[in-house]
Amino acid sequence: MEHTTKNGTRYPTKGILLSEELYEYVLETSVYPREPEPLKELRDVTSSHPWASMGTAPDAGQLMAMLLKLVKAKKTIEVGVFTGYSLLLTALSIPDDGKITAIDVSQESYEIGLPIIKKAGVEHKIDFIESQALPVLDKLLEDNENEGSFDFAFVDADKVNYSNYHERLIKLVKIGGIIAYDNTLWYGTVAMPEEMVLEELKPGRESVIKLNKMLAVDSRVMISHASIGDGITICMRVH
Ligand SMILES: C[S@@+](CC[C@H](N)C(=O)[O-])C[C@H]1O[C@@H](n2cnc3c(N)ncnc32)[C@H](O)[C@@H]1O
């Protein structure tokens, strides 16, 4: 299964279900009917973007919203915002006095979703920082008060830095808190022979494979490698 992006690149379809029809079934039956209106709107607005497929998959988003509620998340970190689908769903899931530190190297795409975020009345929960994520996480760690203070972190950015983000986030998130990594099946390529993988997907594949191996033996977290969306690995800090 493949899809073609607006700039003509052909990618394998995200998602590892048996068929596209089965994935559509999950979306149409369980996800879209319950998707909050502002998220639908953000998805619509994003659909004309050349990189629309970068948005977090709505079924993974639904799981994420449940996790946020389960841990009663109030203080969160978002690495990789794009037009803001996962950011908006986080903002809708945390309480009114909650705070999200949202980091992206580019503010341009965030501006696309911002009017919808404002209309939904949740902009005050977001502290958007236009920057490379690593220095921001390091800066957060300079303040002792931040250590172990975050309830939840969602990482959906440059795969090559996932292992670096993990070392910072494990200190920033509290024991019992969650760090979730998106795209940990990387279009299904993690289990393909390298020669079958599109050239442009190879660097991401290598980073994701490295992360998956690292998380599998990290005793500081419990993990669940959920085969939803493009794969989302949920880590709960245990010590
Ligand atoms: C897959 S998109 C995020 C999608 C988003 N979670 C959503 O639901 O729409 C990845 C984002 O990571 C950002 N990014 C890439 N490298 C980064 C870095 N080193 N630091 C911060 N953001 C980065 C990109 O600008 C892009 O907007």
PDB file of N, CA, C and O in Angstrom, residues 5-72:
ATOM      1  N   THR A   5       2.416  11.933  -1.876  1.00  0.00           N
ATOM      2  CA  THR A   5       2.268  13.245  -1.251  1.00  0.00           C
ATOM      3  C   THR A   5       2.107  14.290  -2.352  1.00  0.00           C
ATOM      4  O   THR A   5       2.326  14.008  -3.527  1.00  0.00           O
ATOM      5  N   LYS A   6       1.728  15.525  -1.940  1.00  0.00           N
ATOM      6  CA  LYS A   6       1.475  16.598  -2.926  1.00  0.00           C
ATOM      7  C   LYS A   6       2.699  16.874  -3.796  1.00  0.00           C
ATOM      8  O   LYS A   6       2.577  17.313  -4.920  1.00  0.00           O
ATOM      9  N   ASN A   7       3.910  16.607  -3.253  1.00  0.00           N
ATOM     10  CA  ASN A   7       5.091  16.878  -4.092  1.00  0.00           C
ATOM     11  C   ASN A   7       5.538  15.631  -4.869  1.00  0.00           C
ATOM     12  O   ASN A   7       6.625  15.589  -5.419  1.00  0.00           O
ATOM     13  N   GLY A   8       4.644  14.629  -4.902  1.00  0.00           N
ATOM     14  CA  GLY A   8       4.880  13.497  -5.798  1.00  0.00           C
ATOM     15  C   GLY A   8       5.663  12.337  -5.203  1.00  0.00           C
ATOM     16  O   GLY A   8       5.834  11.322  -5.857  1.00  0.00           O
ATOM     17  N   THR A   9       6.127  12.476  -3.948  1.00  0.00           N
ATOM     18  CA  THR A   9       6.876  11.367  -3.354  1.00  0.00           C
ATOM     19  C   THR A   9       5.909  10.243  -2.989  1.00  0.00           C
ATOM     20  O   THR A   9       4.845  10.496  -2.421  1.00  0.00           O
ATOM     21  N   ARG A  10       6.286   9.019  -3.313  1.00  0.00           N
ATOM     22  CA  ARG A  10       5.425   7.878  -2.980  1.00  0.00           C
ATOM     23  C   ARG A  10       5.948   7.214  -1.713  1.00  0.00           C
ATOM     24  O   ARG A  10       7.079   6.748  -1.681  1.00  0.00           O
ATOM     25  N   TYR A  11       5.111   7.219  -0.676  1.00  0.00           N
ATOM     26  CA  TYR A  11       5.488   6.595   0.589  1.00  0.00           C
ATOM     27  C   TYR A  11       4.616   5.378   0.849  1.00  0.00           C
ATOM     28  O   TYR A  11       3.466   5.351   0.416  1.00  0.00           O
ATOM     29  N   PRO A  12       5.155   4.409   1.581  1.00  0.00           N
ATOM     30  CA  PRO A  12       4.257   3.346   2.022  1.00  0.00           C
ATOM     31  C   PRO A  12       3.201   3.986   2.927  1.00  0.00           C
ATOM     32  O   PRO A  12       3.492   4.973   3.600  1.00  0.00           O
ATOM     33  N   THR A  13       1.987   3.453   2.910  1.00  0.00           N
ATOM     34  CA  THR A  13       0.943   3.986   3.783  1.00  0.00           C
ATOM     35  C   THR A  13       1.328   3.724   5.230  1.00  0.00           C
ATOM     36  O   THR A  13       1.819   2.645   5.556  1.00  0.00           O
ATOM     37  N   LYS A  14       1.089   4.737   6.078  1.00  0.00           N
ATOM     38  CA  LYS A  14       1.348   4.522   7.499  1.00  0.00           C
ATOM     39  C   LYS A  14       0.329   3.531   8.028  1.00  0.00           C
ATOM     40  O   LYS A  14      -0.802   3.480   7.557  1.00  0.00           O
ATOM     41  N   GLY A  15       0.699   2.805   9.056  1.00  0.00           N
ATOM     42  CA  GLY A  15      -0.262   1.867   9.617  1.00  0.00           C
ATOM     43  C   GLY A  15       0.064   0.476   9.134  1.00  0.00           C
ATOM     44  O   GLY A  15       0.464   0.281   7.991  1.00  0.00           O
ATOM     45  N   ILE A  16      -0.115  -0.480  10.013  1.00  0.00           N
ATOM     46  CA  ILE A  16       0.356  -1.819   9.667  1.00  0.00           C
ATOM     47  C   ILE A  16      -0.771  -2.836   9.630  1.00  0.00           C
ATOM     48  O   ILE A  16      -0.542  -4.016   9.637  1.00  0.00           O
ATOM     49  N   LEU A  17      -2.006  -2.329   9.582  1.00  0.00           N
ATOM     50  CA  LEU A  17      -3.126  -3.258   9.535  1.00  0.00           C
ATOM     51  C   LEU A  17      -3.152  -3.980   8.192  1.00  0.00           C
ATOM     52  O   LEU A  17      -2.548  -3.541   7.224  1.00  0.00           O
ATOM     53  N   LEU A  18      -3.885  -5.073   8.164  1.00  0.00           N
ATOM     54  CA  LEU A  18      -3.940  -5.965   7.014  1.00  0.00           C
ATOM     55  C   LEU A  18      -4.299  -5.258   5.705  1.00  0.00           C
ATOM     56  O   LEU A  18      -3.778  -5.563   4.652  1.00  0.00           O
ATOM     57  N   SER A  19      -5.189  -4.288   5.795  1.00  0.00           N
ATOM     58  CA  SER A  19      -5.609  -3.608   4.572  1.00  0.00           C
ATOM     59  C   SER A  19      -5.982  -2.176   4.914  1.00  0.00           C
ATOM     60  O   SER A  19      -6.259  -1.842   6.067  1.00  0.00           O
ATOM     61  N   GLU A  20      -6.023  -1.329   3.875  1.00  0.00           N
ATOM     62  CA  GLU A  20      -6.446   0.050   4.064  1.00  0.00           C
ATOM     63  C   GLU A  20      -7.897   0.094   4.529  1.00  0.00           C
ATOM     64  O   GLU A  20      -8.284   0.951   5.312  1.00  0.00           O
ATOM     65  N   GLU A  21      -8.692  -0.853   4.016  1.00  0.00           N
ATOM     66  CA  GLU A  21     -10.121  -0.903   4.385  1.00  0.00           C
ATOM     67  C   GLU A  21     -10.275  -1.120   5.901  1.00  0.00           C
ATOM     68  O   GLU A  21     -11.134  -0.543   6.547  1.00  0.00           O
ATOM     69  N   LEU A  22      -9.399  -1.972   6.441  1.00  0.00           N
ATOM     70  CA  LEU A  22      -9.487  -2.260   7.875  1.00  0.00           C
ATOM     71  C   LEU A  22      -9.135  -1.010   8.692  1.00  0.00           C
ATOM     72  O   LEU A  22      -9.785  -0.707   9.699  1.00  0.00           O
ATOM     73  N   TYR A  23      -8.140  -0.293   8.221  1.00  0.00           N
ATOM     74  CA  TYR A  23      -7.760   0.950   8.913  1.00  0.00           C
ATOM     75  C   TYR A  23      -8.907   1.965   8.824  1.00  0.00           C
ATOM     76  O   TYR A  23      -9.269   2.582   9.826  1.00  0.00           O
ATOM     77  N   GLU A  24      -9.490   2.096   7.629  1.00  0.00           N
ATOM     78  CA  GLU A  24     -10.637   2.996   7.451  1.00  0.00           C
ATOM     79  C   GLU A  24     -11.770   2.597   8.396  1.00  0.00           C
ATOM     80  O   GLU A  24     -12.446   3.439   8.959  1.00  0.00           O
ATOM     81  N   TYR A  25     -11.963   1.287   8.549  1.00  0.00           N
ATOM     82  CA  TYR A  25     -13.011   0.791   9.433  1.00  0.00           C
ATOM     83  C   TYR A  25     -12.785   1.298  10.865  1.00  0.00           C
ATOM     84  O   TYR A  25     -13.702   1.782  11.517  1.00  0.00           O
ATOM     85  N   VAL A  26     -11.533   1.197  11.333  1.00  0.00           N
ATOM     86  CA  VAL A  26     -11.216   1.654  12.698  1.00  0.00           C
ATOM     87  C   VAL A  26     -11.495   3.162  12.815  1.00  0.00           C
ATOM     88  O   VAL A  26     -12.150   3.619  13.758  1.00  0.00           O
ATOM     89  N   LEU A  27     -11.028   3.905  11.806  1.00  0.00           N
ATOM     90  CA  LEU A  27     -11.209   5.363  11.851  1.00  0.00           C
ATOM     91  C   LEU A  27     -12.696   5.726  11.823  1.00  0.00           C
ATOM     92  O   LEU A  27     -13.175   6.500  12.655  1.00  0.00           O
ATOM     93  N   GLU A  28     -13.418   5.148  10.859  1.00  0.00           N
ATOM     94  CA  GLU A  28     -14.831   5.515  10.672  1.00  0.00           C
ATOM     95  C   GLU A  28     -15.705   5.044  11.836  1.00  0.00           C
ATOM     96  O   GLU A  28     -16.672   5.697  12.191  1.00  0.00           O
ATOM     97  N   THR A  29     -15.365   3.889  12.416  1.00  0.00           N
ATOM     98  CA  THR A  29     -16.221   3.328  13.464  1.00  0.00           C
ATOM     99  C   THR A  29     -15.911   3.924  14.834  1.00  0.00           C
ATOM    100  O   THR A  29     -16.808   4.314  15.572  1.00  0.00           O
ATOM    101  N   SER A  30     -14.615   4.003  15.156  1.00  0.00           N
ATOM    102  CA  SER A  30     -14.265   4.303  16.547  1.00  0.00           C
ATOM    103  C   SER A  30     -13.605   5.656  16.752  1.00  0.00           C
ATOM    104  O   SER A  30     -13.620   6.180  17.869  1.00  0.00           O
ATOM    105  N   VAL A  31     -12.990   6.208  15.708  1.00  0.00           N
ATOM    106  CA  VAL A  31     -12.205   7.425  15.928  1.00  0.00           C
ATOM    107  C   VAL A  31     -12.953   8.684  15.485  1.00  0.00           C
ATOM    108  O   VAL A  31     -13.247   9.557  16.317  1.00  0.00           O
ATOM    109  N   TYR A  32     -13.301   8.768  14.195  1.00  0.00           N
ATOM    110  CA  TYR A  32     -13.901  10.014  13.688  1.00  0.00           C
ATOM    111  C   TYR A  32     -15.204  10.400  14.406  1.00  0.00           C
ATOM    112  O   TYR A  32     -15.409  11.579  14.693  1.00  0.00           O
ATOM    113  N   PRO A  33     -16.096   9.442  14.724  1.00  0.00           N
ATOM    114  CA  PRO A  33     -17.344   9.863  15.372  1.00  0.00           C
ATOM    115  C   PRO A  33     -17.120  10.534  16.732  1.00  0.00           C
ATOM    116  O   PRO A  33     -17.971  11.264  17.219  1.00  0.00           O
ATOM    117  N   ARG A  34     -15.959  10.264  17.361  1.00  0.00           N
ATOM    118  CA  ARG A  34     -15.716  10.822  18.695  1.00  0.00           C
ATOM    119  C   ARG A  34     -14.679  11.939  18.659  1.00  0.00           C
ATOM    120  O   ARG A  34     -14.320  12.478  19.697  1.00  0.00           O
ATOM    121  N   GLU A  35     -14.171  12.230  17.481  1.00  0.00           N
ATOM    122  CA  GLU A  35     -13.097  13.228  17.377  1.00  0.00           C
ATOM    123  C   GLU A  35     -13.670  14.623  17.637  1.00  0.00           C
ATOM    124  O   GLU A  35     -14.637  15.036  16.987  1.00  0.00           O
ATOM    125  N   PRO A  36     -13.092  15.370  18.595  1.00  0.00           N
ATOM    126  CA  PRO A  36     -13.615  16.708  18.861  1.00  0.00           C
ATOM    127  C   PRO A  36     -13.592  17.588  17.603  1.00  0.00           C
ATOM    128  O   PRO A  36     -12.670  17.477  16.795  1.00  0.00           O
ATOM    129  N   GLU A  37     -14.598  18.437  17.452  1.00  0.00           N
ATOM    130  CA  GLU A  37     -14.752  19.292  16.261  1.00  0.00           C
ATOM    131  C   GLU A  37     -13.471  20.073  15.917  1.00  0.00           C
ATOM    132  O   GLU A  37     -13.062  20.106  14.753  1.00  0.00           O
ATOM    133  N   PRO A  38     -12.811  20.715  16.894  1.00  0.00           N
ATOM    134  CA  PRO A  38     -11.598  21.482  16.540  1.00  0.00           C
ATOM    135  C   PRO A  38     -10.501  20.605  15.929  1.00  0.00           C
ATOM    136  O   PRO A  38      -9.771  21.046  15.052  1.00  0.00           O
ATOM    137  N   LEU A  39     -10.414  19.351  16.367  1.00  0.00           N
ATOM    138  CA  LEU A  39      -9.390  18.450  15.808  1.00  0.00           C
ATOM    139  C   LEU A  39      -9.729  18.072  14.366  1.00  0.00           C
ATOM    140  O   LEU A  39      -8.860  18.010  13.510  1.00  0.00           O
ATOM    141  N   LYS A  40     -11.035  17.867  14.118  1.00  0.00           N
ATOM    142  CA  LYS A  40     -11.486  17.590  12.739  1.00  0.00           C
ATOM    143  C   LYS A  40     -11.097  18.758  11.847  1.00  0.00           C
ATOM    144  O   LYS A  40     -10.570  18.581  10.756  1.00  0.00           O
ATOM    145  N   GLU A  41     -11.375  19.965  12.370  1.00  0.00           N
ATOM    146  CA  GLU A  41     -11.115  21.175  11.593  1.00  0.00           C
ATOM    147  C   GLU A  41      -9.614  21.306  11.306  1.00  0.00           C
ATOM    148  O   GLU A  41      -9.201  21.623  10.189  1.00  0.00           O
ATOM    149  N   LEU A  42      -8.811  21.019  12.306  1.00  0.00           N
ATOM    150  CA  LEU A  42      -7.346  21.116  12.139  1.00  0.00           C
ATOM    151  C   LEU A  42      -6.864  20.085  11.109  1.00  0.00           C
ATOM    152  O   LEU A  42      -6.002  20.379  10.275  1.00  0.00           O
ATOM    153  N   ARG A  43      -7.451  18.919  11.148  1.00  0.00           N
ATOM    154  CA  ARG A  43      -7.089  17.882  10.195  1.00  0.00           C
ATOM    155  C   ARG A  43      -7.465  18.321   8.773  1.00  0.00           C
ATOM    156  O   ARG A  43      -6.706  18.140   7.841  1.00  0.00           O
ATOM    157  N   ASP A  44      -8.652  18.930   8.649  1.00  0.00           N
ATOM    158  CA  ASP A  44      -9.096  19.422   7.330  1.00  0.00           C
ATOM    159  C   ASP A  44      -8.146  20.484   6.800  1.00  0.00           C
ATOM    160  O   ASP A  44      -7.726  20.451   5.652  1.00  0.00           O
ATOM    161  N   VAL A  45      -7.814  21.443   7.650  1.00  0.00           N
ATOM    162  CA  VAL A  45      -6.929  22.542   7.245  1.00  0.00           C
ATOM    163  C   VAL A  45      -5.555  21.995   6.854  1.00  0.00           C
ATOM    164  O   VAL A  45      -4.929  22.461   5.906  1.00  0.00           O
ATOM    165  N   THR A  46      -5.110  20.985   7.561  1.00  0.00           N
ATOM    166  CA  THR A  46      -3.777  20.420   7.309  1.00  0.00           C
ATOM    167  C   THR A  46      -3.755  19.575   6.033  1.00  0.00           C
ATOM    168  O   THR A  46      -2.699  19.414   5.410  1.00  0.00           O
ATOM    169  N   SER A  47      -4.940  19.076   5.624  1.00  0.00           N
ATOM    170  CA  SER A  47      -4.961  18.101   4.518  1.00  0.00           C
ATOM    171  C   SER A  47      -4.412  18.671   3.208  1.00  0.00           C
ATOM    172  O   SER A  47      -3.951  17.920   2.357  1.00  0.00           O
ATOM    173  N   SER A  48      -4.418  20.008   3.047  1.00  0.00           N
ATOM    174  CA  SER A  48      -3.899  20.580   1.795  1.00  0.00           C
ATOM    175  C   SER A  48      -2.404  20.901   1.902  1.00  0.00           C
ATOM    176  O   SER A  48      -1.794  21.363   0.942  1.00  0.00           O
ATOM    177  N   HIS A  49      -1.814  20.649   3.075  1.00  0.00           N
ATOM    178  CA  HIS A  49      -0.380  20.912   3.266  1.00  0.00           C
ATOM    179  C   HIS A  49       0.426  19.820   2.548  1.00  0.00           C
ATOM    180  O   HIS A  49       0.042  18.637   2.592  1.00  0.00           O
ATOM    181  N   PRO A  50       1.536  20.202   1.887  1.00  0.00           N
ATOM    182  CA  PRO A  50       2.324  19.171   1.183  1.00  0.00           C
ATOM    183  C   PRO A  50       2.796  18.041   2.093  1.00  0.00           C
ATOM    184  O   PRO A  50       3.013  16.927   1.648  1.00  0.00           O
ATOM    185  N   TRP A  51       2.941  18.339   3.377  1.00  0.00           N
ATOM    186  CA  TRP A  51       3.403  17.304   4.307  1.00  0.00           C
ATOM    187  C   TRP A  51       2.306  16.869   5.276  1.00  0.00           C
ATOM    188  O   TRP A  51       2.590  16.520   6.424  1.00  0.00           O
ATOM    189  N   ALA A  52       1.059  16.891   4.760  1.00  0.00           N
ATOM    190  CA  ALA A  52      -0.099  16.578   5.614  1.00  0.00           C
ATOM    191  C   ALA A  52       0.071  15.271   6.378  1.00  0.00           C
ATOM    192  O   ALA A  52      -0.376  15.145   7.522  1.00  0.00           O
ATOM    193  N   SER A  53       0.766  14.311   5.773  1.00  0.00           N
ATOM    194  CA  SER A  53       0.865  12.994   6.423  1.00  0.00           C
ATOM    195  C   SER A  53       1.745  13.026   7.667  1.00  0.00           C
ATOM    196  O   SER A  53       1.833  12.045   8.399  1.00  0.00           O
ATOM    197  N   MET A  54       2.409  14.173   7.925  1.00  0.00           N
ATOM    198  CA  MET A  54       3.225  14.272   9.148  1.00  0.00           C
ATOM    199  C   MET A  54       2.363  14.358  10.412  1.00  0.00           C
ATOM    200  O   MET A  54       2.825  14.083  11.505  1.00  0.00           O
ATOM    201  N   GLY A  55       1.121  14.788  10.245  1.00  0.00           N
ATOM    202  CA  GLY A  55       0.245  14.931  11.413  1.00  0.00           C
ATOM    203  C   GLY A  55       0.076  13.598  12.118  1.00  0.00           C
ATOM    204  O   GLY A  55       0.033  12.552  11.467  1.00  0.00           O
ATOM    205  N   THR A  56      -0.017  13.658  13.431  1.00  0.00           N
ATOM    206  CA  THR A  56      -0.207  12.426  14.204  1.00  0.00           C
ATOM    207  C   THR A  56      -1.502  11.737  13.756  1.00  0.00           C
ATOM    208  O   THR A  56      -2.524  12.390  13.565  1.00  0.00           O
ATOM    209  N   ALA A  57      -1.448  10.425  13.569  1.00  0.00           N
ATOM    210  CA  ALA A  57      -2.620   9.681  13.106  1.00  0.00           C
ATOM    211  C   ALA A  57      -3.751   9.803  14.132  1.00  0.00           C
ATOM    212  O   ALA A  57      -3.509   9.701  15.341  1.00  0.00           O
ATOM    213  N   PRO A  58      -4.982  10.041  13.667  1.00  0.00           N
ATOM    214  CA  PRO A  58      -6.096  10.258  14.598  1.00  0.00           C
ATOM    215  C   PRO A  58      -6.341   9.099  15.561  1.00  0.00           C
ATOM    216  O   PRO A  58      -6.747   9.324  16.698  1.00  0.00           O
ATOM    217  N   ASP A  59      -6.063   7.861  15.120  1.00  0.00           N
ATOM    218  CA  ASP A  59      -6.277   6.722  16.036  1.00  0.00           C
ATOM    219  C   ASP A  59      -5.208   6.729  17.137  1.00  0.00           C
ATOM    220  O   ASP A  59      -5.502   6.448  18.308  1.00  0.00           O
ATOM    221  N   ALA A  60      -3.979   7.116  16.784  1.00  0.00           N
ATOM    222  CA  ALA A  60      -2.941   7.245  17.810  1.00  0.00           C
ATOM    223  C   ALA A  60      -3.288   8.412  18.739  1.00  0.00           C
ATOM    224  O   ALA A  60      -3.083   8.343  19.953  1.00  0.00           O
ATOM    225  N   GLY A  61      -3.872   9.449  18.151  1.00  0.00           N
ATOM    226  CA  GLY A  61      -4.286  10.613  18.944  1.00  0.00           C
ATOM    227  C   GLY A  61      -5.333  10.239  19.980  1.00  0.00           C
ATOM    228  O   GLY A  61      -5.294  10.690  21.125  1.00  0.00           O
ATOM    229  N   GLN A  62      -6.242   9.365  19.567  1.00  0.00           N
ATOM    230  CA  GLN A  62      -7.301   8.949  20.494  1.00  0.00           C
ATOM    231  C   GLN A  62      -6.711   8.216  21.703  1.00  0.00           C
ATOM    232  O   GLN A  62      -7.113   8.434  22.846  1.00  0.00           O
ATOM    233  N   LEU A  63      -5.714   7.374  21.431  1.00  0.00           N
ATOM    234  CA  LEU A  63      -5.032   6.665  22.522  1.00  0.00           C
ATOM    235  C   LEU A  63      -4.297   7.665  23.423  1.00  0.00           C
ATOM    236  O   LEU A  63      -4.336   7.570  24.652  1.00  0.00           O
ATOM    237  N   MET A  64      -3.673   8.632  22.776  1.00  0.00           N
ATOM    238  CA  MET A  64      -2.916   9.634  23.522  1.00  0.00           C
ATOM    239  C   MET A  64      -3.835  10.445  24.462  1.00  0.00           C
ATOM    240  O   MET A  64      -3.498  10.711  25.610  1.00  0.00           O
ATOM    241  N   ALA A  65      -5.012  10.794  23.949  1.00  0.00           N
ATOM    242  CA  ALA A  65      -5.963  11.553  24.768  1.00  0.00           C
ATOM    243  C   ALA A  65      -6.362  10.741  26.000  1.00  0.00           C
ATOM    244  O   ALA A  65      -6.467  11.271  27.113  1.00  0.00           O
ATOM    245  N   MET A  66      -6.516   9.430  25.817  1.00  0.00           N
ATOM    246  CA  MET A  66      -6.885   8.587  26.957  1.00  0.00           C
ATOM    247  C   MET A  66      -5.739   8.528  27.980  1.00  0.00           C
ATOM    248  O   MET A  66      -5.964   8.610  29.190  1.00  0.00           O
ATOM    249  N   LEU A  67      -4.510   8.404  27.479  1.00  0.00           N
ATOM    250  CA  LEU A  67      -3.346   8.358  28.376  1.00  0.00           C
ATOM    251  C   LEU A  67      -3.241   9.650  29.183  1.00  0.00           C
ATOM    252  O   LEU A  67      -2.954   9.631  30.388  1.00  0.00           O
ATOM    253  N   LEU A  68      -3.471  10.769  28.504  1.00  0.00           N
ATOM    254  CA  LEU A  68      -3.394  12.069  29.189  1.00  0.00           C
ATOM    255  C   LEU A  68      -4.396  12.116  30.348  1.00  0.00           C
ATOM    256  O   LEU A  68      -4.093  12.597  31.438  1.00  0.00           O
ATOM    257  N   LYS A  69      -5.593  11.585  30.088  1.00  0.00           N
ATOM    258  CA  LYS A  69      -6.626  11.556  31.138  1.00  0.00           C
ATOM    259  C   LYS A  69      -6.237  10.565  32.240  1.00  0.00           C
ATOM    260  O   LYS A  69      -6.417  10.840  33.423  1.00  0.00           O
ATOM    261  N   LEU A  70      -5.707   9.408  31.849  1.00  0.00           N
ATOM    262  CA  LEU A  70      -5.373   8.369  32.837  1.00  0.00           C
ATOM    263  C   LEU A  70      -4.342   8.870  33.845  1.00  0.00           C
ATOM    264  O   LEU A  70      -4.425   8.554  35.025  1.00  0.00           O
ATOM    265  N   VAL A  71      -3.337   9.625  33.346  1.00  0.00           N
ATOM    266  CA  VAL A  71      -2.308  10.108  34.276  1.00  0.00           C
ATOM    267  C   VAL A  71      -2.657  11.494  34.826  1.00  0.00           C
ATOM    268  O   VAL A  71      -1.861  12.117  35.501  1.00  0.00           O
ATOM    269  N   LYS A  72      -3.867  11.956  34.486  1.00  0.00           N
ATOM    270  CA  LYS A  72      -4.320  13.280  34.922  1.00  0.00           C
ATOM    271  C   LYS A  72      -3.271  14.341  34.601  1.00  0.00           C
ATOM    272  O   LYS A  72      -2.868  15.139  35.462  1.00  0.00           O
TER     273      LYS A  72
END
